């Protein structure tokens, strides 16, 4: 089965600024593909090119079998797009927003009621259909935007920071809806800076300064970047402790997590290595334990390694 989304050496320049630099990836049908990165990493620019909203400066891409540069209108007919900002009509009710967008998508009056009830049920908005959009809590506003993006039964769904500013419970509910969609055969590409959310993706691509720096499933990325133990350390003079561990023999990487340190050990190294290094520096350890790496650990390691390479 061919991939539903394909990007090959995709580039986008704004004047002399290269926002997306030779990005390549593919997404199979039914997958949840996550683009991760800090603000300005190139995630939104990439997604807008794939939606046919921005013309690439170089490379090529296809979505649902259509070339994004040569056939942008065909791409748009086969996708649903939810942008970062709430872009619906706040003075209209939930139902009125849905009815308005059904007209834009060319949904006939004969099918409108069926499609409206389908998306309201799927997103849990049926009981709020008479409420004004501006009166909805943040999580429900995002669900309304998703409802409108789903009206025409798109094959591919692009979600650009869909849960930004939404509380954790509402975020979890939103992801349950995404899983329901993929179980029905939809393909989802989502950008996010919430690293805990990215754990829900089948494949994750990390971006930094317009480039892809790592790709894999969450489990694969953790295994590749943390082949040895990962330790969480509580100690005094934590910034001094970080300086001691960075680049030391047996230490693959180290970073600050609030008032604690995370130290990835080289394969075969033991916690004794950390205790010896910090003890020799006169730093008292008050707690040390092995933990499972998170995508946040992976992200910090990959981005820090890229920054170190750029600084050399």
CSV table of C-alpha atoms in Angstrom, one decimal:
chain,number,residue,atom,x,y,z
A,1,UNK,CA,0.0,0.0,0.0
A,2,UNK,CA,1.5,3.4,-1.0
A,3,UNK,CA,2.2,6.0,1.7
A,4,UNK,CA,-0.5,8.6,2.1
A,5,UNK,CA,1.9,11.5,2.8
A,6,UNK,CA,5.3,11.7,1.1
A,7,UNK,CA,7.8,14.5,1.5
A,8,UNK,CA,11.1,14.4,-0.5
A,9,UNK,CA,13.8,17.1,0.2
A,10,UNK,CA,11.1,19.6,0.9
A,11,UNK,CA,12.4,23.2,1.3
A,12,UNK,CA,10.9,26.6,2.0
A,13,UNK,CA,12.7,29.9,1.9
A,14,UNK,CA,11.4,33.4,2.9
A,15,UNK,CA,13.9,35.7,1.3
A,16,UNK,CA,17.3,34.7,2.6
A,17,UNK,CA,15.8,32.7,5.5
A,18,UNK,CA,15.5,29.0,5.0
A,19,UNK,CA,12.6,27.9,7.2
A,20,UNK,CA,12.5,24.2,6.0
A,21,UNK,CA,15.7,22.6,4.9
A,22,UNK,CA,15.5,19.3,2.9
A,23,UNK,CA,12.8,17.6,4.9
A,24,UNK,CA,12.0,14.0,3.9
A,25,UNK,CA,9.6,11.5,5.4
A,26,UNK,CA,6.6,9.3,4.6
A,27,UNK,CA,3.4,8.4,6.5
A,28,UNK,CA,1.4,5.2,5.9
A,29,UNK,CA,-2.4,5.0,6.0
A,30,UNK,CA,-3.9,4.9,9.5
A,31,UNK,CA,-0.7,6.3,11.2
A,32,UNK,CA,-0.4,9.1,13.7
A,33,UNK,CA,2.7,11.0,12.7
A,34,UNK,CA,4.1,13.6,15.0
A,35,UNK,CA,6.3,16.6,14.1
A,36,UNK,CA,8.0,17.9,17.2
A,37,UNK,CA,10.2,20.9,17.7
A,38,UNK,CA,10.5,24.2,19.5
A,39,UNK,CA,8.8,27.3,18.2
A,40,UNK,CA,10.4,28.3,14.9
A,41,UNK,CA,11.6,24.7,14.1
A,42,UNK,CA,9.7,24.7,10.8
A,43,UNK,CA,6.8,22.5,11.8
A,44,UNK,CA,4.0,24.8,10.8
A,45,UNK,CA,5.7,25.8,7.6
A,46,UNK,CA,6.0,22.1,6.7
A,47,UNK,CA,2.4,21.4,7.4
A,48,UNK,CA,1.2,24.4,5.4
A,49,UNK,CA,3.2,23.2,2.4
A,50,UNK,CA,1.7,19.7,2.7
A,51,UNK,CA,-1.8,21.2,2.8
A,52,UNK,CA,-1.2,23.1,-0.4
A,53,UNK,CA,-1.3,26.5,1.4
A,54,UNK,CA,2.3,27.3,0.7
A,55,UNK,CA,4.3,26.6,-2.4
A,56,UNK,CA,7.6,24.7,-1.7
A,57,UNK,CA,10.8,26.4,-2.7
A,58,UNK,CA,12.3,23.1,-3.5
A,59,UNK,CA,11.7,19.3,-3.3
A,60,UNK,CA,8.4,17.7,-3.8
A,61,UNK,CA,5.5,16.3,-1.7
A,62,UNK,CA,2.3,14.4,-2.3
A,63,UNK,CA,-0.8,13.9,-0.1
A,64,UNK,CA,-3.4,11.3,-0.8
A,65,UNK,CA,-1.7,10.7,-4.2
A,66,UNK,CA,-1.8,14.3,-5.3
A,67,UNK,CA,1.3,16.6,-5.8
A,68,UNK,CA,1.0,19.5,-3.4
A,69,UNK,CA,2.6,22.0,-5.9
A,70,UNK,CA,0.9,20.8,-9.1
A,71,UNK,CA,-2.5,19.8,-7.6
A,72,UNK,CA,-3.1,21.9,-4.5
A,73,UNK,CA,-6.9,22.0,-5.0
A,74,UNK,CA,-7.1,18.2,-5.2
A,75,UNK,CA,-5.0,18.0,-2.0
A,76,UNK,CA,-7.4,20.4,-0.2
A,77,UNK,CA,-10.4,18.3,-1.2
A,78,UNK,CA,-8.9,15.2,0.5
A,79,UNK,CA,-7.6,16.7,3.7
A,80,UNK,CA,-8.9,18.3,6.9
A,81,UNK,CA,-6.8,21.1,8.4
A,82,UNK,CA,-6.9,22.5,11.9
A,83,UNK,CA,-4.6,25.5,12.4
A,84,UNK,CA,-2.9,26.7,15.6
A,85,UNK,CA,-5.4,29.5,16.3
A,86,UNK,CA,-9.1,29.1,16.7
A,87,UNK,CA,-10.3,30.3,13.3
A,88,UNK,CA,-14.1,29.8,13.5
A,89,UNK,CA,-16.8,32.3,14.0
A,90,UNK,CA,-17.2,33.2,17.6
A,91,UNK,CA,-20.6,34.9,17.2
A,92,UNK,CA,-22.1,31.8,15.7
A,93,UNK,CA,-23.3,28.7,17.6
A,94,UNK,CA,-21.6,25.3,17.3
A,95,UNK,CA,-24.3,24.2,14.9
A,96,UNK,CA,-24.1,27.3,12.8
A,97,UNK,CA,-20.4,27.0,12.5
A,98,UNK,CA,-20.7,23.5,11.3
A,99,UNK,CA,-23.5,24.4,8.9
A,100,UNK,CA,-21.4,27.2,7.4
A,101,UNK,CA,-18.4,25.0,6.8
A,102,UNK,CA,-20.5,22.3,5.3
A,103,UNK,CA,-21.4,24.8,2.6
A,104,UNK,CA,-17.7,25.5,2.0
A,105,UNK,CA,-17.1,21.8,1.6
A,106,UNK,CA,-20.0,21.4,-0.8
A,107,UNK,CA,-22.0,19.1,1.4
A,108,UNK,CA,-25.6,18.8,0.1
A,109,UNK,CA,-28.6,19.8,2.2
A,110,UNK,CA,-29.7,16.2,1.9
A,111,UNK,CA,-26.5,15.0,3.7
A,112,UNK,CA,-26.0,17.9,6.0
A,113,UNK,CA,-27.9,16.6,9.0
A,114,UNK,CA,-26.2,13.2,8.8
A,115,UNK,CA,-22.7,14.7,8.6
A,116,UNK,CA,-23.5,17.3,11.3
A,117,UNK,CA,-24.7,14.6,13.8
A,118,UNK,CA,-21.8,12.4,12.9
A,119,UNK,CA,-19.1,15.0,13.8
A,120,UNK,CA,-21.0,16.3,16.9
A,121,UNK,CA,-21.2,12.8,18.2
A,122,UNK,CA,-17.6,12.0,17.4
A,123,UNK,CA,-16.3,15.1,19.2
A,124,UNK,CA,-18.8,15.1,22.1
A,125,UNK,CA,-20.4,18.4,21.2
A,126,UNK,CA,-24.0,17.2,20.6
A,127,UNK,CA,-25.2,18.7,23.9
A,128,UNK,CA,-23.5,22.0,23.2
A,129,UNK,CA,-24.7,22.5,19.6
A,130,UNK,CA,-26.8,25.6,20.6
A,131,UNK,CA,-23.9,27.4,22.5
A,132,UNK,CA,-22.0,30.3,21.0
A,133,UNK,CA,-18.5,29.4,20.0
A,134,UNK,CA,-17.1,32.2,22.1
A,135,UNK,CA,-18.7,30.7,25.2
A,136,UNK,CA,-17.1,27.3,24.9
A,137,UNK,CA,-14.2,26.3,27.2
A,138,UNK,CA,-10.9,26.0,25.4
A,139,UNK,CA,-11.0,22.3,25.0
A,140,UNK,CA,-14.5,22.4,23.5
A,141,UNK,CA,-13.5,25.2,21.1
A,142,UNK,CA,-10.7,22.9,19.8
A,143,UNK,CA,-13.2,20.1,19.4
A,144,UNK,CA,-15.5,22.4,17.3
A,145,UNK,CA,-12.5,23.3,15.0
A,146,UNK,CA,-11.9,19.5,14.7
A,147,UNK,CA,-15.6,18.9,13.9
A,148,UNK,CA,-15.5,21.4,11.0
A,149,UNK,CA,-12.3,19.8,9.7
A,150,UNK,CA,-14.0,16.4,9.6
A,151,UNK,CA,-17.2,17.3,7.9
A,152,UNK,CA,-16.2,16.2,4.4
A,153,UNK,CA,-14.7,12.9,5.6
A,154,UNK,CA,-11.1,13.7,4.7
A,155,UNK,CA,-8.6,10.9,4.1
A,156,UNK,CA,-5.8,12.8,5.8
A,157,UNK,CA,-6.1,15.2,8.8
A,158,UNK,CA,-3.5,17.8,9.5
A,159,UNK,CA,-3.5,19.2,13.1
A,160,UNK,CA,-1.2,22.1,13.8
A,161,UNK,CA,-0.7,22.4,17.6
A,162,UNK,CA,-4.3,21.3,18.2
A,163,UNK,CA,-4.1,21.3,22.0
A,164,UNK,CA,-2.1,24.4,22.6
A,165,UNK,CA,-3.4,26.2,25.7
A,166,UNK,CA,-5.7,23.3,26.6
A,167,UNK,CA,-5.8,21.6,30.0
A,168,UNK,CA,-4.4,18.1,30.4
A,169,UNK,CA,-7.8,16.4,30.7
A,170,UNK,CA,-9.1,18.1,27.6
A,171,UNK,CA,-5.8,17.1,25.8
A,172,UNK,CA,-6.3,13.5,26.7
A,173,UNK,CA,-9.9,13.6,25.4
A,174,UNK,CA,-8.7,15.1,22.2
A,175,UNK,CA,-6.2,12.3,21.6
A,176,UNK,CA,-8.9,9.7,22.3
A,177,UNK,CA,-10.8,11.3,19.3
A,178,UNK,CA,-7.7,11.1,17.2
A,179,UNK,CA,-7.3,7.4,17.9
A,180,UNK,CA,-11.0,6.9,17.0
A,181,UNK,CA,-10.3,8.5,13.6
A,182,UNK,CA,-7.3,6.4,12.8
A,183,UNK,CA,-9.3,3.2,13.7
A,184,UNK,CA,-11.7,4.2,11.0
A,185,UNK,CA,-8.8,4.5,8.5
A,186,UNK,CA,-7.9,8.2,8.7
A,187,UNK,CA,-4.2,9.3,8.6
A,188,UNK,CA,-3.2,12.0,11.0
A,189,UNK,CA,-0.2,14.3,10.9
A,190,UNK,CA,0.1,16.4,14.1
A,191,UNK,CA,2.5,19.1,15.2
A,192,UNK,CA,3.1,19.7,18.9
A,193,UNK,CA,5.5,21.0,21.4
A,194,UNK,CA,4.0,18.9,24.2
A,195,UNK,CA,6.4,16.1,24.4
A,196,UNK,CA,4.2,13.9,26.6
A,197,UNK,CA,1.6,14.1,23.8
A,198,UNK,CA,4.1,12.8,21.2
A,199,UNK,CA,4.2,9.5,23.1
A,200,UNK,CA,0.8,8.8,21.5
A,201,UNK,CA,2.2,9.0,18.0
A,202,UNK,CA,3.1,5.9,16.0
A,203,UNK,CA,6.1,7.8,14.5
A,204,UNK,CA,7.8,10.9,15.7
A,205,UNK,CA,10.1,13.3,13.8
A,206,UNK,CA,12.1,15.8,15.7
A,207,UNK,CA,12.9,19.1,13.9
A,208,UNK,CA,15.5,21.8,14.7
A,209,UNK,CA,16.0,25.0,12.7
A,210,UNK,CA,14.1,23.6,9.7
A,211,UNK,CA,15.9,20.2,9.6
A,212,UNK,CA,14.9,16.7,10.7
A,213,UNK,CA,17.3,15.6,13.4
A,214,UNK,CA,15.7,12.3,14.5
A,215,UNK,CA,12.9,10.0,13.4
A,216,UNK,CA,11.4,6.8,14.8
A,217,UNK,CA,8.7,5.4,17.1
A,218,UNK,CA,8.9,6.8,20.7
A,219,UNK,CA,10.3,3.5,21.8
A,220,UNK,CA,12.9,3.4,19.1
A,221,UNK,CA,14.1,6.9,19.8
A,222,UNK,CA,14.5,6.2,23.5
A,223,UNK,CA,16.4,3.0,22.8
A,224,UNK,CA,18.8,4.6,20.2
A,225,UNK,CA,19.6,7.7,22.3
A,226,UNK,CA,19.6,6.0,25.7
A,227,UNK,CA,21.3,2.6,25.2
A,228,UNK,CA,22.6,2.7,28.8
A,229,UNK,CA,21.0,3.7,32.1
A,230,UNK,CA,19.4,7.0,32.6
A,231,UNK,CA,19.8,8.4,36.2
A,232,UNK,CA,17.8,11.0,37.9
A,233,UNK,CA,20.0,12.8,40.5
A,234,UNK,CA,19.1,15.1,43.4
A,235,UNK,CA,22.1,17.0,44.7
A,236,UNK,CA,23.4,20.3,46.0
A,237,UNK,CA,24.9,22.8,43.6
A,238,UNK,CA,23.1,21.3,40.7
A,239,UNK,CA,24.6,23.6,38.0
A,240,UNK,CA,28.1,22.8,39.2
A,241,UNK,CA,27.2,19.1,39.2
A,242,UNK,CA,26.0,19.4,35.6
A,243,UNK,CA,29.4,21.0,34.6
A,244,UNK,CA,31.2,18.1,36.3
A,245,UNK,CA,29.2,15.4,34.4
A,246,UNK,CA,29.2,17.0,31.0
A,247,UNK,CA,31.8,15.3,28.9
A,248,UNK,CA,33.1,13.1,31.7
A,249,UNK,CA,34.2,9.5,31.0
A,250,UNK,CA,31.3,7.1,31.3
A,251,UNK,CA,28.7,9.9,30.9
A,252,UNK,CA,26.9,10.0,27.5
A,253,UNK,CA,24.9,13.1,28.3
A,254,UNK,CA,23.6,15.2,31.1
A,255,UNK,CA,20.9,17.9,31.4
A,256,UNK,CA,18.9,19.9,34.0
A,257,UNK,CA,15.3,19.0,34.7
A,258,UNK,CA,14.2,21.6,37.2
A,259,UNK,CA,16.1,21.2,40.4
A,260,UNK,CA,17.3,17.7,39.3
A,261,UNK,CA,19.8,16.3,36.9
A,262,UNK,CA,19.3,13.6,34.3
A,263,UNK,CA,22.4,11.7,33.3
A,264,UNK,CA,22.6,9.2,30.5
A,265,UNK,CA,25.3,6.6,31.1
A,266,UNK,CA,27.4,5.0,28.4
A,267,UNK,CA,26.7,1.4,27.8
A,268,UNK,CA,28.3,-0.6,30.6
A,269,UNK,CA,28.7,2.3,33.0
A,270,UNK,CA,27.1,2.1,36.5
A,271,UNK,CA,25.7,4.7,38.9
A,272,UNK,CA,29.0,4.4,40.8
A,273,UNK,CA,30.5,6.5,38.0
A,274,UNK,CA,28.3,9.4,38.9
A,275,UNK,CA,28.8,9.0,42.6
A,276,UNK,CA,32.6,9.0,42.1
A,277,UNK,CA,32.6,12.0,39.8
A,278,UNK,CA,30.4,14.2,42.0
A,279,UNK,CA,32.1,13.0,45.2
A,280,UNK,CA,35.5,14.0,43.9
A,281,UNK,CA,34.0,17.5,43.2
A,282,UNK,CA,32.8,17.8,46.7
A,283,UNK,CA,29.1,17.6,45.7
A,284,UNK,CA,26.7,15.8,48.0
A,285,UNK,CA,24.1,13.5,46.4
A,286,UNK,CA,20.8,13.3,48.2
A,287,UNK,CA,19.1,11.0,45.8
A,288,UNK,CA,19.9,8.9,42.8
A,289,UNK,CA,17.7,6.4,40.9
A,290,UNK,CA,17.4,4.8,37.5
A,291,UNK,CA,14.4,6.0,35.4
A,292,UNK,CA,12.9,5.3,32.0
A,293,UNK,CA,13.8,7.9,29.4
A,294,UNK,CA,11.0,10.1,28.1
A,295,UNK,CA,10.7,11.8,24.8
A,296,UNK,CA,11.6,15.0,26.6
A,297,UNK,CA,15.0,13.4,27.5
A,298,UNK,CA,15.4,12.4,23.9
A,299,UNK,CA,14.5,15.8,22.6
A,300,UNK,CA,16.8,17.7,24.9
A,301,UNK,CA,19.7,15.3,24.1
A,302,UNK,CA,19.2,15.6,20.3
A,303,UNK,CA,18.7,19.3,20.3
A,304,UNK,CA,21.7,19.9,22.6
A,305,UNK,CA,23.9,17.7,20.5
A,306,UNK,CA,22.9,19.7,17.4
A,307,UNK,CA,23.6,23.0,19.2
A,308,UNK,CA,27.0,21.7,20.3
A,309,UNK,CA,27.8,20.7,16.7
A,310,UNK,CA,26.7,24.1,15.4
A,311,UNK,CA,28.9,25.9,18.0
A,312,UNK,CA,32.0,24.0,17.0
